Amino acid sequence: MAQMKPFSPPRIPCNLCPLRRRENFRDFTPEELGFVSTFKIGELAVDPGATIIVEGEMHPQLYTVLAGWGFRYKILEDGRRQILNYILPGDLVGLQGNLMREMLHSVEALTRMTLCIFERDRLTSLFRKHPSLGYDLTWIASREESMLDEHLLSIGRRTALERAAYLLAFLDHRAHVTGIFNEDGAKILPLTQQHVADTLGLSLVHTNKTLRRLSDANVLRWLDRGSEVLERERLFDIAGWRPTDEGQRPFI
Amino acid sequence: MAQMKPFSPPRIPCNLCPLRRRENFRDFTPEELGFVSTFKIGELAVDPGATIIVEGEMHPQLYTVLAGWGFRYKILEDGRRQILNYILPGDLVGLQGNLMREMLHSVEALTRMTLCIFERDRLTSLFRKHPSLGYDLTWIASREESMLDEHLLSIGRRTALERAAYLLAFLDHRAHVTGIFNEDGAKILPLTQQHVADTLGLSLVHTNKTLRRLSDANVLRWLDRGSEVLERERLFDIAGWRPTDEGQRPFI
DNA sequence: CGCTTGATTGATGCAAGTCAATTATGGTGG
DNA sequence: CCACCATAATTGACTTGCATCAATCAAGCG
């Protein structure tokens, strides 16, 4: 079964953080770096399928994803599940929902993940001592909002085919700009058709038939438990969506 | 047609702000109040139907709703519209989406609205001089996120009847805790069935038939362009959702 | 090698969309 | 004051996208 393996003290000090070197991320000032180094109190490594955050429970910690893929979701009483968004390296986990109360969603790992651990308690000190980082937190939250807005538009108003195209284009794009694809040759999105179905608000069977249409058209390839986007531009056209260039983005 | 009537200087000074007196909102410290008073640069009053923010355009100002109802939405190229969320007194408008770029959604007034005007440029100074207000901004953004999460769950996984029940229960509850219902006897949600349809991701006709089922069951009453919730508890049961007690919440 | 998980496919049913018409209701200009 | 018009709500008939049910197939694994 899925397993949690917490490490503490941190194995990767913030000054050697691999994310800082990626073009897409804004670098820290020396002062900010000093603070973040003390803000980080450990690391967490989890296996695929591990549950990192449970809806309804208190969770005194925040995380920044260092490596790997995960997703946030909610479930109804009878088990119907809705995936809300995916989390990639550089994303802050645990900010969504009330800042200091029970978590309102769950988080699960898609691949092996490494996360930096922060403590919620020290957020006020972050805002007090480093206003620029406080600003970044709001920036990060409002970026998440804009993704959720787009997802809502997609589920509410796009057809099944458009939705599927949007989702895969969206994930492929995020993986690209995050630099997560740089290492290996194949650019695989690590999810099952069940995940796609639960993101799009469709049944598993209909999702399968919709993805089939996309792979029959050679827009993508579906592998055992993952997908590779072959023609990004055509996905954009089908979805009626195009990524906006974010430029550099902050992270904590 | 809808008309914009900007006022400047402000007609209601922050120390007399009617929102501050409502139980649901956290009060400012004297220092915070002093800052917010200078942060507010004017007021905006708009008629029902007025467009306050346009997707794709730069918008150098932020607003806090003083009075009235509005909503945020996005549209696809062919005109399909998705309402993302509703805005009520105390809500901050313009924080969603990138903080300093083009707006990623539009905002329209449902009723006559009054809004306090702030300038985006001065956000950094807010974070620098009043960390507690910076924290509040992040809190507000993450509250919006949790509403969007719930909407996503609703549109993605609830049936038409459950969705309708959820939406009306949600709006009725927000109106209650905001104190917007305190004035008049009738507690009317000021929207048309087209708004409901565009929020739930349903067609107008199907929305009408779904709302009919709810009013036939005497759970609510549909009026000319609005709805009154008659049995809140039964709506909660149908929706499989219950509001969480937020306690006091911050606002700017 | 049997077991489990994920992908696939066909048959059938229903929820929701589309089309089209009718009924309020209120506003407006002659 | 009323004929006219626009907006909103309503209803019935028909169509379709997606769900559900039920198998089958492929691959990895203890």
PDB file of C-alpha atoms in Angstrom, chain A residues 32-163:
ATOM      1  CA  GLU A  32      13.948  35.895   1.452  1.00  0.00           C
ATOM      2  CA  LEU A  33      16.087  32.832   0.945  1.00  0.00           C
ATOM      3  CA  GLY A  34      17.285  33.063   4.516  1.00  0.00           C
ATOM      4  CA  PHE A  35      13.745  33.207   5.825  1.00  0.00           C
ATOM      5  CA  VAL A  36      12.417  30.421   3.652  1.00  0.00           C
ATOM      6  CA  SER A  37      15.291  28.226   4.762  1.00  0.00           C
ATOM      7  CA  THR A  38      14.107  28.518   8.334  1.00  0.00           C
ATOM      8  CA  PHE A  39      10.464  28.341   7.322  1.00  0.00           C
ATOM      9  CA  LYS A  40      11.025  24.909   5.828  1.00  0.00           C
ATOM     10  CA  ILE A  41      11.016  22.381   8.629  1.00  0.00           C
ATOM     11  CA  GLY A  42      11.400  19.140   6.735  1.00  0.00           C
ATOM     12  CA  GLU A  43      10.678  17.052   3.725  1.00  0.00           C
ATOM     13  CA  LEU A  44       8.075  14.474   2.922  1.00  0.00           C
ATOM     14  CA  ALA A  45       8.404  11.705   0.367  1.00  0.00           C
ATOM     15  CA  VAL A  46       5.381   9.641  -0.610  1.00  0.00           C
ATOM     16  CA  ASP A  47       4.608   6.792  -2.963  1.00  0.00           C
ATOM     17  CA  PRO A  48       2.052   6.922  -5.771  1.00  0.00           C
ATOM     18  CA  GLY A  49      -1.466   6.627  -4.424  1.00  0.00           C
ATOM     19  CA  ALA A  50      -0.561   7.999  -0.995  1.00  0.00           C
ATOM     20  CA  THR A  51      -3.077  10.329   0.628  1.00  0.00           C
ATOM     21  CA  ILE A  52      -1.293  13.478   1.773  1.00  0.00           C
ATOM     22  CA  ILE A  53      -4.219  15.530   3.051  1.00  0.00           C
ATOM     23  CA  VAL A  54      -7.622  14.320   4.194  1.00  0.00           C
ATOM     24  CA  GLU A  55     -10.793  16.381   3.809  1.00  0.00           C
ATOM     25  CA  GLY A  56     -12.363  17.263   7.122  1.00  0.00           C
ATOM     26  CA  GLU A  57      -9.198  16.936   9.178  1.00  0.00           C
ATOM     27  CA  MET A  58      -6.993  19.616  10.648  1.00  0.00           C
ATOM     28  CA  HIS A  59      -3.654  19.847   8.948  1.00  0.00           C
ATOM     29  CA  PRO A  60      -1.089  22.050  10.646  1.00  0.00           C
ATOM     30  CA  GLN A  61       1.308  21.925   7.720  1.00  0.00           C
ATOM     31  CA  LEU A  62       1.648  23.419   4.274  1.00  0.00           C
ATOM     32  CA  TYR A  63       3.702  21.912   1.477  1.00  0.00           C
ATOM     33  CA  THR A  64       5.492  23.005  -1.633  1.00  0.00           C
ATOM     34  CA  VAL A  65       5.888  20.275  -4.214  1.00  0.00           C
ATOM     35  CA  LEU A  66       9.538  19.640  -4.997  1.00  0.00           C
ATOM     36  CA  ALA A  67       9.025  16.740  -7.379  1.00  0.00           C
ATOM     37  CA  GLY A  68       6.213  14.585  -8.706  1.00  0.00           C
ATOM     38  CA  TRP A  69       2.526  14.845  -9.590  1.00  0.00           C
ATOM     39  CA  GLY A  70      -0.542  14.891  -7.346  1.00  0.00           C
ATOM     40  CA  PHE A  71      -4.127  16.068  -7.321  1.00  0.00           C
ATOM     41  CA  ARG A  72      -6.728  17.687  -5.085  1.00  0.00           C
ATOM     42  CA  TYR A  73     -10.240  16.253  -4.893  1.00  0.00           C
ATOM     43  CA  LYS A  74     -13.532  16.192  -3.034  1.00  0.00           C
ATOM     44  CA  ILE A  75     -16.026  13.379  -2.681  1.00  0.00           C
ATOM     45  CA  LEU A  76     -19.758  13.261  -2.044  1.00  0.00           C
ATOM     46  CA  GLU A  77     -21.152  10.960   0.626  1.00  0.00           C
ATOM     47  CA  ASP A  78     -21.988   8.231  -1.855  1.00  0.00           C
ATOM     48  CA  GLY A  79     -18.470   8.192  -3.256  1.00  0.00           C
ATOM     49  CA  ARG A  80     -18.810  10.345  -6.344  1.00  0.00           C
ATOM     50  CA  ARG A  81     -15.413  12.000  -6.730  1.00  0.00           C
ATOM     51  CA  GLN A  82     -14.461  15.290  -8.346  1.00  0.00           C
ATOM     52  CA  ILE A  83     -10.834  16.098  -9.040  1.00  0.00           C
ATOM     53  CA  LEU A  84     -10.407  19.847  -8.561  1.00  0.00           C
ATOM     54  CA  ASN A  85      -6.906  20.452  -9.839  1.00  0.00           C
ATOM     55  CA  TYR A  86      -3.508  18.863 -10.276  1.00  0.00           C
ATOM     56  CA  ILE A  87      -0.397  19.805  -8.352  1.00  0.00           C
ATOM     57  CA  LEU A  88       3.078  19.980  -9.846  1.00  0.00           C
ATOM     58  CA  PRO A  89       6.526  21.071  -8.684  1.00  0.00           C
ATOM     59  CA  GLY A  90       6.462  24.607  -7.305  1.00  0.00           C
ATOM     60  CA  ASP A  91       2.804  24.415  -6.293  1.00  0.00           C
ATOM     61  CA  LEU A  92       1.775  25.212  -2.767  1.00  0.00           C
ATOM     62  CA  VAL A  93      -0.491  22.613  -1.177  1.00  0.00           C
ATOM     63  CA  GLY A  94      -2.814  23.351   1.705  1.00  0.00           C
ATOM     64  CA  LEU A  95      -3.423  27.029   1.028  1.00  0.00           C
ATOM     65  CA  GLN A  96      -6.738  26.268  -0.652  1.00  0.00           C
ATOM     66  CA  GLY A  97      -9.716  26.354   1.670  1.00  0.00           C
ATOM     67  CA  ASN A  98      -9.820  27.998   5.065  1.00  0.00           C
ATOM     68  CA  LEU A  99      -6.372  28.983   6.160  1.00  0.00           C
ATOM     69  CA  MET A 100      -6.596  27.759   9.729  1.00  0.00           C
ATOM     70  CA  ARG A 101      -9.482  25.276   9.910  1.00  0.00           C
ATOM     71  CA  GLU A 102     -10.266  21.760   8.718  1.00  0.00           C
ATOM     72  CA  MET A 103      -9.167  20.961   5.196  1.00  0.00           C
ATOM     73  CA  LEU A 104     -11.983  21.134   2.684  1.00  0.00           C
ATOM     74  CA  HIS A 105     -10.440  18.800   0.137  1.00  0.00           C
ATOM     75  CA  SER A 106      -8.109  15.795  -0.007  1.00  0.00           C
ATOM     76  CA  VAL A 107      -4.774  15.482  -1.758  1.00  0.00           C
ATOM     77  CA  GLU A 108      -3.337  12.328  -3.289  1.00  0.00           C
ATOM     78  CA  ALA A 109      -0.059  11.543  -5.044  1.00  0.00           C
ATOM     79  CA  LEU A 110      -0.125  10.387  -8.663  1.00  0.00           C
ATOM     80  CA  THR A 111       3.578   9.592  -8.821  1.00  0.00           C
ATOM     81  CA  ARG A 112       6.276   9.430  -6.218  1.00  0.00           C
ATOM     82  CA  MET A 113       6.399  12.925  -4.703  1.00  0.00           C
ATOM     83  CA  THR A 114       8.750  14.984  -2.611  1.00  0.00           C
ATOM     84  CA  LEU A 115       7.362  17.943  -0.677  1.00  0.00           C
ATOM     85  CA  CYS A 116       8.849  20.666   1.495  1.00  0.00           C
ATOM     86  CA  ILE A 117       7.096  20.993   4.841  1.00  0.00           C
ATOM     87  CA  PHE A 118       6.103  24.342   6.341  1.00  0.00           C
ATOM     88  CA  GLU A 119       4.112  25.189   9.422  1.00  0.00           C
ATOM     89  CA  ARG A 120       0.890  27.142   9.204  1.00  0.00           C
ATOM     90  CA  ASP A 121       1.573  28.765  12.557  1.00  0.00           C
ATOM     91  CA  ARG A 122       4.440  30.675  11.112  1.00  0.00           C
ATOM     92  CA  LEU A 123       2.481  32.248   8.275  1.00  0.00           C
ATOM     93  CA  THR A 124       1.832  35.408  10.267  1.00  0.00           C
ATOM     94  CA  SER A 125       5.550  35.768  10.846  1.00  0.00           C
ATOM     95  CA  LEU A 126       6.103  35.338   7.104  1.00  0.00           C
ATOM     96  CA  PHE A 127       3.709  38.187   6.387  1.00  0.00           C
ATOM     97  CA  ARG A 128       5.270  40.343   9.075  1.00  0.00           C
ATOM     98  CA  LYS A 129       8.906  39.813   8.224  1.00  0.00           C
ATOM     99  CA  HIS A 130       8.734  39.416   4.463  1.00  0.00           C
ATOM    100  CA  PRO A 131       5.886  41.343   2.873  1.00  0.00           C
ATOM    101  CA  SER A 132       7.143  40.375  -0.564  1.00  0.00           C
ATOM    102  CA  LEU A 133       6.593  36.713   0.281  1.00  0.00           C
ATOM    103  CA  GLY A 134       3.155  37.545   1.635  1.00  0.00           C
ATOM    104  CA  TYR A 135       2.385  39.189  -1.664  1.00  0.00           C
ATOM    105  CA  ASP A 136       3.606  36.063  -3.413  1.00  0.00           C
ATOM    106  CA  LEU A 137       1.243  33.925  -1.368  1.00  0.00           C
ATOM    107  CA  THR A 138      -1.702  36.012  -2.502  1.00  0.00           C
ATOM    108  CA  TRP A 139      -0.383  35.833  -6.046  1.00  0.00           C
ATOM    109  CA  ILE A 140      -0.201  32.061  -5.798  1.00  0.00           C
ATOM    110  CA  ALA A 141      -3.719  31.839  -4.425  1.00  0.00           C
ATOM    111  CA  SER A 142      -5.116  34.008  -7.168  1.00  0.00           C
ATOM    112  CA  ARG A 143      -3.319  31.916  -9.780  1.00  0.00           C
ATOM    113  CA  GLU A 144      -5.055  28.836  -8.384  1.00  0.00           C
ATOM    114  CA  GLU A 145      -8.336  30.690  -8.627  1.00  0.00           C
ATOM    115  CA  SER A 146      -7.830  31.447 -12.284  1.00  0.00           C
ATOM    116  CA  MET A 147      -7.179  27.765 -12.966  1.00  0.00           C
ATOM    117  CA  LEU A 148     -10.348  26.814 -11.109  1.00  0.00           C
ATOM    118  CA  ASP A 149     -12.290  29.421 -13.096  1.00  0.00           C
ATOM    119  CA  GLU A 150     -11.117  27.844 -16.313  1.00  0.00           C
ATOM    120  CA  HIS A 151     -11.992  24.351 -15.058  1.00  0.00           C
ATOM    121  CA  LEU A 152     -15.473  25.528 -14.148  1.00  0.00           C
ATOM    122  CA  LEU A 153     -15.979  26.968 -17.609  1.00  0.00           C
ATOM    123  CA  SER A 154     -14.777  23.692 -19.043  1.00  0.00           C
ATOM    124  CA  ILE A 155     -16.981  21.353 -17.024  1.00  0.00           C
ATOM    125  CA  GLY A 156     -19.978  23.623 -17.214  1.00  0.00           C
ATOM    126  CA  ARG A 157     -19.958  24.589 -20.845  1.00  0.00           C
ATOM    127  CA  ARG A 158     -17.598  22.502 -22.963  1.00  0.00           C
ATOM    128  CA  THR A 159     -18.596  19.230 -24.663  1.00  0.00           C
ATOM    129  CA  ALA A 160     -16.948  15.974 -23.639  1.00  0.00           C
ATOM    130  CA  LEU A 161     -14.453  16.146 -26.503  1.00  0.00           C
ATOM    131  CA  GLU A 162     -13.576  19.778 -25.822  1.00  0.00           C
ATOM    132  CA  ARG A 163     -13.191  19.065 -22.126  1.00  0.00           C
TER     133      ARG A 163
END
